[in-house]
PDB file of C-alpha atoms in Angstrom:
ATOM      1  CA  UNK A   1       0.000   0.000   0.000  1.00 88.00           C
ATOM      2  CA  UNK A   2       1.548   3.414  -0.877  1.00 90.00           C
ATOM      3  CA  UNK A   3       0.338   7.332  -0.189  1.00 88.00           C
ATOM      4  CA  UNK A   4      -0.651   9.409  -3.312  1.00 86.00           C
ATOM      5  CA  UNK A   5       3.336  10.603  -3.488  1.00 89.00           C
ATOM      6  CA  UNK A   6       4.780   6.984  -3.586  1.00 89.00           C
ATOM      7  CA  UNK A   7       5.565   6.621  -0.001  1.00 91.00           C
ATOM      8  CA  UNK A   8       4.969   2.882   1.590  1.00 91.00           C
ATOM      9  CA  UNK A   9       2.195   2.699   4.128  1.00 90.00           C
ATOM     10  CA  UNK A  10       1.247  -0.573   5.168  1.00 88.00           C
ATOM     11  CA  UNK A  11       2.809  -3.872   3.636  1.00 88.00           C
ATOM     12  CA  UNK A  12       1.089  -7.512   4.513  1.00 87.00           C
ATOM     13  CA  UNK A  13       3.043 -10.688   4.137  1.00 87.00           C
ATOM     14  CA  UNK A  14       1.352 -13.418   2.194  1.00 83.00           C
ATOM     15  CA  UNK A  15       1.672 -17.154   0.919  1.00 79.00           C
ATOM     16  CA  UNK A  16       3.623 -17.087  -2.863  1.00 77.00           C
ATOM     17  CA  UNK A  17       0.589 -18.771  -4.828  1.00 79.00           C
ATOM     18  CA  UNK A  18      -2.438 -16.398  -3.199  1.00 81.00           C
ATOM     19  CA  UNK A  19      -3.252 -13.773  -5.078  1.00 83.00           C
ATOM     20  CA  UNK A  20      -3.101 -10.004  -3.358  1.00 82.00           C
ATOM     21  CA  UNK A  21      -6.523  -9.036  -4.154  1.00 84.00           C
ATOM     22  CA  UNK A  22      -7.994 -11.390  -1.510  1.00 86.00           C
ATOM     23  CA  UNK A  23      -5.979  -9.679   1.042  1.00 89.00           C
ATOM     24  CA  UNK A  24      -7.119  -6.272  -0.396  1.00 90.00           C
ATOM     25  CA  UNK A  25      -9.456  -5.409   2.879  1.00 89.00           C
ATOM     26  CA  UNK A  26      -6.614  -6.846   5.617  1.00 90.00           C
ATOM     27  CA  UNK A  27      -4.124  -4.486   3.936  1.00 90.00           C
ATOM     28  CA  UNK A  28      -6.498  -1.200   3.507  1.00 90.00           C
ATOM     29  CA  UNK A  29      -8.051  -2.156   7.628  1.00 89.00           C
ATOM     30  CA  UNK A  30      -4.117  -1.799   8.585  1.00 89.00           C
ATOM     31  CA  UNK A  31      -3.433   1.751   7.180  1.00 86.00           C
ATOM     32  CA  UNK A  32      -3.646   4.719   9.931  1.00 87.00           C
ATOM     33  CA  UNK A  33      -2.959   8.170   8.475  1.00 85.00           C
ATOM     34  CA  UNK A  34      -1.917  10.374  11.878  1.00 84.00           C
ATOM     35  CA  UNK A  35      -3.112  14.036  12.033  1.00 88.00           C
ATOM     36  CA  UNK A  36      -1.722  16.857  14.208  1.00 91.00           C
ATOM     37  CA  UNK A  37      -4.814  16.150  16.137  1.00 92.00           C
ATOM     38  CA  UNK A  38      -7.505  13.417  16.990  1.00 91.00           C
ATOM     39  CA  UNK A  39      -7.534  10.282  15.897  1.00 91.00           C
ATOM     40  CA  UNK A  40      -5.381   8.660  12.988  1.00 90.00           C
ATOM     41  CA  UNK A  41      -7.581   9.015   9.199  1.00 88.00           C
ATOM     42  CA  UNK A  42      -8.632   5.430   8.302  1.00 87.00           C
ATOM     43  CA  UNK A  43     -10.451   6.264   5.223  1.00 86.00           C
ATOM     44  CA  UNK A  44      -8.748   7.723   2.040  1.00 88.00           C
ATOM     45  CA  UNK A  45     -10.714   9.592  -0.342  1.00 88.00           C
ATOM     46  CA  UNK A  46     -10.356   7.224  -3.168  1.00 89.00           C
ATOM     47  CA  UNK A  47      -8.453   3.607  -4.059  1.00 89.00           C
ATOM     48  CA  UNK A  48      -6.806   2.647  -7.379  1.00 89.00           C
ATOM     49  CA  UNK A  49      -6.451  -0.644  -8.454  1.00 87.00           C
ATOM     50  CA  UNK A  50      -5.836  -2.783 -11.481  1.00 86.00           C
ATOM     51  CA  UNK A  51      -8.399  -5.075 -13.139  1.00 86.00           C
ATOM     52  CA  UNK A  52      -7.482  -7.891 -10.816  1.00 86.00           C
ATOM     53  CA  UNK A  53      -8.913  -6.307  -7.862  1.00 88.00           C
ATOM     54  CA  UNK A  54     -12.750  -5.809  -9.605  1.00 87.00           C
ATOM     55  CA  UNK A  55     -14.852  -7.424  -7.207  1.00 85.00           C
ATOM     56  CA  UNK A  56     -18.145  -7.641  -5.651  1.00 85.00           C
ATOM     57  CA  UNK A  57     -16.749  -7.696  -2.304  1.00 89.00           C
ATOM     58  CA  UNK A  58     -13.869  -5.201  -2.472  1.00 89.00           C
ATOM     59  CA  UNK A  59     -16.308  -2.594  -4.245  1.00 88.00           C
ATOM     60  CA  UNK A  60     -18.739  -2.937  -1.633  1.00 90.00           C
ATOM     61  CA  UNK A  61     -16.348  -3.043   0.810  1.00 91.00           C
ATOM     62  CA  UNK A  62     -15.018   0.872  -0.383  1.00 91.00           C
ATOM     63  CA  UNK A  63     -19.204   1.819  -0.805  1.00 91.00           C
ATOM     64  CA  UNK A  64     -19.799   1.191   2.679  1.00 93.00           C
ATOM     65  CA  UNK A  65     -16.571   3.457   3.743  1.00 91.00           C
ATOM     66  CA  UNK A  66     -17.765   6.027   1.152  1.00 91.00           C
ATOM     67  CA  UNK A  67     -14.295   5.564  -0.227  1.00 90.00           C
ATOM     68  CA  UNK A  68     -14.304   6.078  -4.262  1.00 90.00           C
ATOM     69  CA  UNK A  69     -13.037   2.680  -5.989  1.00 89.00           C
ATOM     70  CA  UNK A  70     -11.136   3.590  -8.686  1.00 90.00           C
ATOM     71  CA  UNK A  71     -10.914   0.155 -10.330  1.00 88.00           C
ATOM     72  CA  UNK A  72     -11.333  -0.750 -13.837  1.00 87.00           C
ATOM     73  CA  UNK A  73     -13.829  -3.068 -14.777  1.00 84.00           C
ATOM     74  CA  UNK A  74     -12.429  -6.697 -16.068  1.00 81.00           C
ATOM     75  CA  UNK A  75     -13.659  -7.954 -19.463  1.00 78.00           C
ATOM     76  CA  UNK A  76     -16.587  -9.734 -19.953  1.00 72.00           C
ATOM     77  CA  UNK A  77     -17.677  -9.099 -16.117  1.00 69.00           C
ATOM     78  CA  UNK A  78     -20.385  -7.178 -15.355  1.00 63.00           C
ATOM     79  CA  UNK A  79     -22.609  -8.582 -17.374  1.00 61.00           C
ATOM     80  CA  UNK A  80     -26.136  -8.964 -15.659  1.00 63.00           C
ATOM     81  CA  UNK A  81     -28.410  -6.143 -15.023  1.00 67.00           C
ATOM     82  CA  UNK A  82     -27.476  -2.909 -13.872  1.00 66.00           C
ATOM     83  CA  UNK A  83     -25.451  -0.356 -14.985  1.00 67.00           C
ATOM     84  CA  UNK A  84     -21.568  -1.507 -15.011  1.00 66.00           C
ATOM     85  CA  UNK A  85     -19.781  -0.098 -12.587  1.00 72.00           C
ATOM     86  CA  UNK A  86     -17.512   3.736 -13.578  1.00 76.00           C
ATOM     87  CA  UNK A  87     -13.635   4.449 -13.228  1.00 82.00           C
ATOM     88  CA  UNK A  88     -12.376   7.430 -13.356  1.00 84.00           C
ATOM     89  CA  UNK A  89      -9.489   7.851 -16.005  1.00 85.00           C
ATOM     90  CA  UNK A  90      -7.633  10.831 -14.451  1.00 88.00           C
ATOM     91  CA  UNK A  91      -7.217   9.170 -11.104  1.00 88.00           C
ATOM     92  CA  UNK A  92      -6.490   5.834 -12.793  1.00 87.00           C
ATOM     93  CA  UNK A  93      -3.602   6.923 -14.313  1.00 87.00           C
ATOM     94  CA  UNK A  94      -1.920   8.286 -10.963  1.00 87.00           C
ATOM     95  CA  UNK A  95      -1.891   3.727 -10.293  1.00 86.00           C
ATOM     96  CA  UNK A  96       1.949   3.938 -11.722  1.00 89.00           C
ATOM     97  CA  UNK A  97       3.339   5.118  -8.566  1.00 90.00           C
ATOM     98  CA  UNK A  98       2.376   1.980  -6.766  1.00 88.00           C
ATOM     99  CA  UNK A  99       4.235   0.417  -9.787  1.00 89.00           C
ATOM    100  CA  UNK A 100       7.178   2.537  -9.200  1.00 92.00           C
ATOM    101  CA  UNK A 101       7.403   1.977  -5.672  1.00 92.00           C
ATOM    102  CA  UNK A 102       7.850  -1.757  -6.197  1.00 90.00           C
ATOM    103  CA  UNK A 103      10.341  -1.504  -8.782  1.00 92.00           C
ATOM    104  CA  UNK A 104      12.775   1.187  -6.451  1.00 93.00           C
ATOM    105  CA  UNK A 105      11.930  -1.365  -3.707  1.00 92.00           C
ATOM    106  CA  UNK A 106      13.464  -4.486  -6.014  1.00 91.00           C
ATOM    107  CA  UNK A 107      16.438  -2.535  -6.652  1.00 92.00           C
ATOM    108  CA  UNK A 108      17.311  -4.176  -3.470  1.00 90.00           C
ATOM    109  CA  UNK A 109      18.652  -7.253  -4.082  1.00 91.00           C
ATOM    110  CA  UNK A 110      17.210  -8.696  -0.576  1.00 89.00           C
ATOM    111  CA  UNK A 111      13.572  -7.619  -1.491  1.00 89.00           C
ATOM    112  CA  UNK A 112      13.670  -8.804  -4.869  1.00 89.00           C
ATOM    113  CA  UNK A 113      15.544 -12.057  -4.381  1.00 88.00           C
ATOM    114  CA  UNK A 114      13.880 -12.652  -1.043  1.00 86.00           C
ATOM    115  CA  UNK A 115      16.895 -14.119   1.166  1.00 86.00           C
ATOM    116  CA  UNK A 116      15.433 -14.807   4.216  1.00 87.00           C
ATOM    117  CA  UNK A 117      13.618 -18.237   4.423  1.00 87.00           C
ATOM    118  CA  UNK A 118      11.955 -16.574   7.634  1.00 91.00           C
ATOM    119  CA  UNK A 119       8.720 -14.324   7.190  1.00 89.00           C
ATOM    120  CA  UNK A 120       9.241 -12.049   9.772  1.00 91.00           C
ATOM    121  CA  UNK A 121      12.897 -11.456   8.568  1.00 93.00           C
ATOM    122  CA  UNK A 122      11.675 -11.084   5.503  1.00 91.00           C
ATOM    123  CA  UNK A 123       9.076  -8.501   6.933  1.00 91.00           C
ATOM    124  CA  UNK A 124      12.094  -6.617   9.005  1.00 93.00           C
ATOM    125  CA  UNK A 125      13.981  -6.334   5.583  1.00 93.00           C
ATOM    126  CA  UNK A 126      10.719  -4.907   3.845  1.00 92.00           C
ATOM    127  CA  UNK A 127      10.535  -2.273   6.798  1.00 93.00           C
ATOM    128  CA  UNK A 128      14.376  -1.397   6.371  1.00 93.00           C
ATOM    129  CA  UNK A 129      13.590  -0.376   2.584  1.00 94.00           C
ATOM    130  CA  UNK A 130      10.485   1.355   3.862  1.00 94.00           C
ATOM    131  CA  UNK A 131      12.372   3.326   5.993  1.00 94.00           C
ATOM    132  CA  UNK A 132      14.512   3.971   3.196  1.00 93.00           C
ATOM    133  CA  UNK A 133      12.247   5.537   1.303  1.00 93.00           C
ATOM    134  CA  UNK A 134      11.242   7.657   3.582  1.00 93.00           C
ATOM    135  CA  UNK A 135      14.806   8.835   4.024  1.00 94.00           C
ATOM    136  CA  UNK A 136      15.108   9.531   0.293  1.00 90.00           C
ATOM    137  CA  UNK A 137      12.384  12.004   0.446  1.00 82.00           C
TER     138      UNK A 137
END
């Protein structure tokens, strides 16, 4: 999960052959945006996806937080009754910096490569190259 600017947020572990869409609610429920004052922002105004994360569940899941999905429909979905469901273009096309963010991450050998036979090495490594990035900026 990154920020609008490419920053890392929240990052969530998972098993080599599962998919990340199923996890898309765990990662999103972990993310805590902290404000000079009250309590951390949980909601962000909208989410981009690709196609792989078009779902019943993860759309209604973002219509219940009033959070705008910004998620392409897949082909040949969506085709019962009922208007198909919208994506905004503009805000699609800000999706790259989640893209970049992975690929500065795999610059590090240890990320890409994945070393550590451990996950919560692995984890402590993905945190070190968050931390990184933060440094960068």
């Amino acid at each position: 999960m990154t920020d609008g600017n490419g920053l890392p947020m929240t990052a969530l572990l998972t098993a080599g052959q599962r998919h990340e869409s199923v996890f898309f609610t765990d990662v999103m429920d972990q993310v805590r945006v902290p404000r000079p004052t009250g309590r951390p922002k949980k909601r962000p105004e909208a989410v981009a996806g690709d196609r792989a994360y078009d779902s019943e569940e993860n759309r209604k899941w973002c219509w219940k937080r009033n959070i705008e999905s910004v998620i392409p429909a897949r082909k040949g979905m969506h085709t019962g009754p009922g208007r198909p469901p919208t994506c905004d273009t503009q805000k699609y096309k800000q999706r790259n910096v989640v893209e970049r963010l992975v690929g500065r991450l795999k610059e590090r050998r240890r990320i890409a490569t994945r070393y550590e036979k451990k996950a919560s090495h692995y984890k402590a490594m993905l945190q070190w190259a968050f931390i990184g990035e933060y440094l960068k900026r």
